[in-house]
Amino acid sequence: MTDETSTTAVKKLFIKTYGCQMNVYDSQRMAEAMGAEGYVLTEDQAQADMVLLNTCHIREKAAEKLYSDLGRLKTLKADRPDMKIGVAGCVAQAEGEEIIRRMPLVDLVVGPQTYHRLPAMVRGEAPRIVTDFPEEDKFDHLPAPRATRRAPAAFLTVQEGCDKFCAFCVVPYTRGAEVSRPVERILREARDLVSRGVREITLLGQNVNGWHGAGEDGREWGFGRLIRALGDIDGLDRIRYTTSHPNDMADDLIEAHRDVPQLMPYLHLPVQSGSDRILKAMNRKHTSDQYLRLIDRIRAARPDIMLTSDFIVGFPGETDQDHADTLRLIEQVGFGSAFSFKYSPRPGTPAYERPEIDAAIADARLQELQALLTRQQKDAQAAMVGRTLGVLFEKTGRIAGQMVGKSDYLHSVFVEAPDARIGDLAQVRIVESAPNSLRGALVA
Ligand code: 5AD
Ligand code: SF4
């Protein structure tokens, strides 16, 4: 991400983003806010006047990455004492001044709900640490995105925070309570993106399908209704959303999967475990059977939908039987792909104090689970061969005349298309499945 400007007082900003897609979105918005202060993005950390680390706190490993990166920045800052170092995101929210205590080279710490104050902090007109949950909406205080042309696929945050309090998860503490952005803001931002060349929008939220708000017709809208409204925007060809909770898969959302052609046949629906005992201990508030029946209803509405999920293995108290139940659920559903993680105890969460299971057992279970998921992913990809899918071209490939894009099912697809342009949405017949991508041919 490099930008150009003609002002002489231009300063360079380097942003490193860890973690989820919402952090990617937040980093873009912080870049815009700092752009108004005369900062342009650089990809060269060594040249930067300011380094901003937008952090993730979800697992211990993710959080510790911040400290190893800060350790490396010490030498750089020793050479260039004027360089500013900022820590943003969920570690900033969770650890606040502890970060500066451990790493005094950090100049400022800003939480995910307060980054609209970043410019004032950089100017020295706000405290060095700002991690409150303000009454005002940060989006009201951020500069409008610059009217530049955009890549064909974009993110749009519609909801933030979480009230579910799963026993393992820091999100309700780092991102705060569930808040939905108002309908008219979302539709305005979506129309603006489309006017700048965007054809695919991924709606983001920690509990995105819990979104609700007062609609344009004066009624209370659910997430399915919002998707229908987005489906009316001319030029918006693809809609996706992530991440969802099974308990918020309302009927109107399932029906949107049946009725809205722009809504892609792909759903990330984390289940975490297939054991009712563990689901209860995790405070997920549903059983494995309820999840399976929900999947049946979703597939009845949209038979070609691809499902993906998240799993945690080695949650406190997990037995061999619980693990077997999870493997069985995976067999029963058949996922297109999935993320799986070894349980990581997070300070401040209800599960933190619970006795951990043997690490070697957890490792072995993770391997077994990942082997099964990898097999399913391979099968799902192989099943694409021979099918004709939409592919939105996002960049050129390494070979001349080659385009790379995303299929309806989010697979990367390589296509020989010398006359095509980035942003074209082509019909492509899949001819081959490689480990992490597909190869396809243009359909005349
Ligand atoms: N340990 C391991 N994995 C976790 N996740 C969230 N918290 C933890 C934790 N403490 C996983 C869940 C969630 C995904 C984003 O990260 O699977 O869905
Ligand atoms: Fe975390 Fe559970 Fe909320 Fe997802 S639903 S963000 S896992 S607390």
Coordinates of C-alpha atoms in Angstrom, one line a residue, residues 47-259:
Q47 CA 12.0 4.5 6.4
A48 CA 8.9 5.1 8.5
D49 CA 8.4 8.2 10.7
M50 CA 5.7 6.2 12.5
V51 CA 5.3 2.5 13.0
L52 CA 1.8 1.4 14.0
L53 CA 1.2 -2.2 15.2
N54 CA -2.5 -3.1 15.0
T55 CA -2.5 -6.1 17.3
C56 CA -4.5 -9.3 18.1
H57 CA -5.2 -10.7 21.6
I58 CA -7.2 -13.8 20.7
R59 CA -4.5 -16.4 21.6
E60 CA -1.3 -16.0 23.6
K61 CA 0.9 -16.6 20.6
A62 CA -0.8 -13.7 18.7
A63 CA -0.3 -11.4 21.7
E64 CA 3.3 -12.3 22.3
K65 CA 4.1 -11.5 18.6
L66 CA 3.7 -7.8 19.6
Y67 CA 6.5 -8.0 22.1
S68 CA 8.9 -9.8 19.8
D69 CA 8.2 -7.2 17.1
L70 CA 8.8 -4.4 19.6
G71 CA 12.0 -6.0 20.6
R72 CA 13.2 -5.9 17.0
L73 CA 12.1 -2.2 16.7
K74 CA 14.4 -1.2 19.5
T75 CA 17.5 -1.2 17.3
L76 CA 15.7 0.8 14.6
K77 CA 14.5 3.4 17.1
A78 CA 18.0 3.6 18.6
D79 CA 19.2 4.8 15.2
R80 CA 16.2 7.0 14.6
P81 CA 15.0 8.4 17.9
D82 CA 12.4 10.6 16.2
M83 CA 10.5 7.6 15.0
K84 CA 7.1 7.2 16.7
I85 CA 5.8 3.8 17.7
G86 CA 2.2 3.2 18.3
V87 CA 0.3 0.1 19.5
A88 CA -3.3 -0.3 18.4
G89 CA -5.9 -3.0 18.5
C90 CA -6.9 -5.6 21.0
V91 CA -3.6 -6.0 22.9
A92 CA -3.6 -2.3 23.4
Q93 CA -7.1 -2.5 24.8
A94 CA -6.3 -5.5 27.0
E95 CA -2.9 -4.5 28.3
G96 CA -2.9 -0.7 28.1
E97 CA -0.1 0.9 30.2
E98 CA 1.4 -2.5 30.8
I99 CA 2.7 -2.3 27.2
I100 CA 4.6 0.9 27.9
R101 CA 5.9 -0.5 31.2
R102 CA 7.3 -3.5 29.4
M103 CA 8.4 -1.6 26.3
P104 CA 9.1 2.1 27.1
L105 CA 10.0 2.7 23.4
V106 CA 6.2 2.7 22.7
D107 CA 5.0 6.3 22.3
L108 CA 1.2 5.7 22.2
V109 CA -1.4 3.0 22.9
V110 CA -4.8 3.2 21.3
G111 CA -7.8 0.8 21.6
P112 CA -10.0 -0.4 18.8
Q113 CA -12.9 1.8 19.8
T114 CA -10.9 5.0 20.1
Y115 CA -8.6 5.1 17.1
H116 CA -10.4 8.2 15.8
R117 CA -8.3 10.0 18.4
L118 CA -5.0 8.8 17.0
P119 CA -4.3 12.0 15.1
A120 CA -4.7 14.1 18.3
M121 CA -2.5 11.6 20.2
V122 CA 0.2 11.9 17.6
R123 CA 0.0 15.7 17.8
G124 CA 0.4 15.4 21.6
E125 CA -3.1 16.8 22.2
A126 CA -4.5 13.7 23.8
P127 CA -3.2 11.3 26.4
R128 CA -0.5 8.8 25.5
I129 CA -2.9 5.9 26.2
V130 CA -6.5 6.0 25.1
T131 CA -8.4 2.7 25.6
D132 CA -11.8 3.7 27.0
F133 CA -15.1 2.6 25.4
P134 CA -16.4 6.1 24.4
E135 CA -20.1 7.0 24.1
E136 CA -19.5 8.5 20.6
D137 CA -19.1 6.3 17.5
K138 CA -15.5 6.4 16.2
F139 CA -16.9 6.2 12.6
D140 CA -18.6 9.6 13.1
H141 CA -15.2 11.2 13.8
L142 CA -13.1 9.6 11.1
P143 CA -12.4 11.4 7.8
A144 CA -14.5 10.3 4.8
P145 CA -12.4 7.7 2.9
R146 CA -10.5 9.4 0.1
A147 CA -12.2 9.2 -3.3
T148 CA -9.6 7.0 -4.8
R149 CA -10.4 3.9 -6.9
R150 CA -10.5 0.8 -4.9
A151 CA -9.6 -2.9 -5.4
P152 CA -12.7 -4.9 -6.5
A153 CA -13.2 -6.5 -3.1
A154 CA -13.6 -4.6 0.1
F155 CA -14.5 -5.0 3.8
L156 CA -17.2 -3.0 5.5
T157 CA -17.6 -3.2 9.3
V158 CA -21.3 -3.3 10.2
Q159 CA -21.2 -4.6 13.8
E160 CA -18.6 -4.7 16.5
G161 CA -18.2 -6.3 19.9
C162 CA -19.8 -9.4 21.5
D163 CA -22.2 -10.1 24.3
K164 CA -21.9 -13.9 24.1
F165 CA -19.1 -14.4 26.6
C166 CA -17.8 -17.8 25.4
A167 CA -15.7 -19.0 28.3
F168 CA -12.4 -19.0 26.4
C169 CA -12.7 -15.7 24.5
V170 CA -11.3 -12.2 25.1
V171 CA -13.4 -10.5 22.5
P172 CA -16.2 -9.3 24.8
Y173 CA -13.5 -7.6 26.9
T174 CA -11.3 -6.2 24.1
R175 CA -14.0 -5.1 21.6
G176 CA -16.7 -4.4 24.1
A177 CA -20.5 -4.9 23.9
E178 CA -22.3 -5.6 20.7
V179 CA -23.0 -2.4 18.7
S180 CA -24.6 -2.3 15.3
R181 CA -23.9 0.6 12.9
P182 CA -27.0 2.3 11.5
V183 CA -28.5 1.2 8.2
E184 CA -28.1 4.5 6.4
R185 CA -24.3 4.7 7.2
I186 CA -23.8 1.1 6.0
L187 CA -25.7 1.7 2.8
R188 CA -23.9 5.0 2.2
E189 CA -20.5 3.4 2.7
A190 CA -21.5 0.5 0.4
R191 CA -22.7 2.8 -2.4
D192 CA -19.5 4.8 -2.0
L193 CA -17.4 1.7 -2.3
V194 CA -19.3 0.6 -5.4
S195 CA -18.9 4.0 -7.0
R196 CA -15.1 3.6 -6.6
G197 CA -15.0 0.2 -8.4
V198 CA -15.8 -2.2 -5.7
R199 CA -18.0 -5.2 -6.8
E200 CA -17.7 -7.4 -3.8
I201 CA -18.2 -6.4 -0.1
T202 CA -17.6 -8.6 2.9
L203 CA -19.6 -7.4 5.8
L204 CA -17.6 -7.6 9.0
G205 CA -18.6 -8.0 12.7
Q206 CA -17.5 -10.2 15.6
N207 CA -21.1 -11.3 15.6
V208 CA -22.0 -10.0 12.3
N209 CA -25.3 -11.9 12.0
G210 CA -26.4 -10.4 15.3
W211 CA -26.6 -7.0 13.5
H212 CA -29.9 -5.2 13.8
G213 CA -31.1 -1.7 13.4
A214 CA -33.9 0.7 12.5
G215 CA -34.5 0.3 8.8
E216 CA -35.4 2.8 6.1
D217 CA -39.0 1.8 6.4
G218 CA -39.1 2.6 10.1
R219 CA -39.1 -1.1 11.1
E220 CA -36.5 -3.0 13.0
W221 CA -34.3 -4.8 10.5
G222 CA -32.4 -8.0 11.1
F223 CA -29.2 -8.9 9.2
G224 CA -31.1 -10.7 6.5
R225 CA -33.1 -7.6 5.7
L226 CA -29.9 -5.6 5.5
I227 CA -28.5 -8.0 3.0
R228 CA -31.6 -7.6 0.9
A229 CA -31.1 -3.9 0.9
L230 CA -27.5 -4.3 -0.1
G231 CA -28.7 -6.6 -2.9
D232 CA -30.6 -3.6 -4.4
I233 CA -27.4 -1.7 -4.9
D234 CA -26.6 -1.6 -8.7
G235 CA -23.1 -2.8 -9.4
L236 CA -22.6 -4.7 -6.1
D237 CA -22.3 -8.2 -7.5
R238 CA -21.1 -10.1 -4.5
I239 CA -21.9 -10.0 -0.8
R240 CA -20.2 -12.0 1.9
Y241 CA -20.2 -11.8 5.7
T242 CA -18.1 -13.0 8.6
T243 CA -18.1 -14.0 11.5
S244 CA -21.4 -15.5 12.6
H245 CA -22.7 -17.2 15.7
P246 CA -25.1 -20.2 15.2
N247 CA -27.6 -18.8 17.6
D248 CA -28.0 -15.6 15.5
M249 CA -28.8 -17.5 12.2
A250 CA -32.3 -16.1 12.0
D251 CA -34.9 -17.3 9.5
D252 CA -34.7 -14.0 7.5
L253 CA -30.9 -14.6 7.1
I254 CA -31.4 -18.2 6.0
E255 CA -34.0 -17.0 3.5
A256 CA -31.6 -14.4 2.2
H257 CA -29.3 -17.2 1.3
R258 CA -32.2 -18.6 -0.8
D259 CA -33.4 -15.3 -2.3

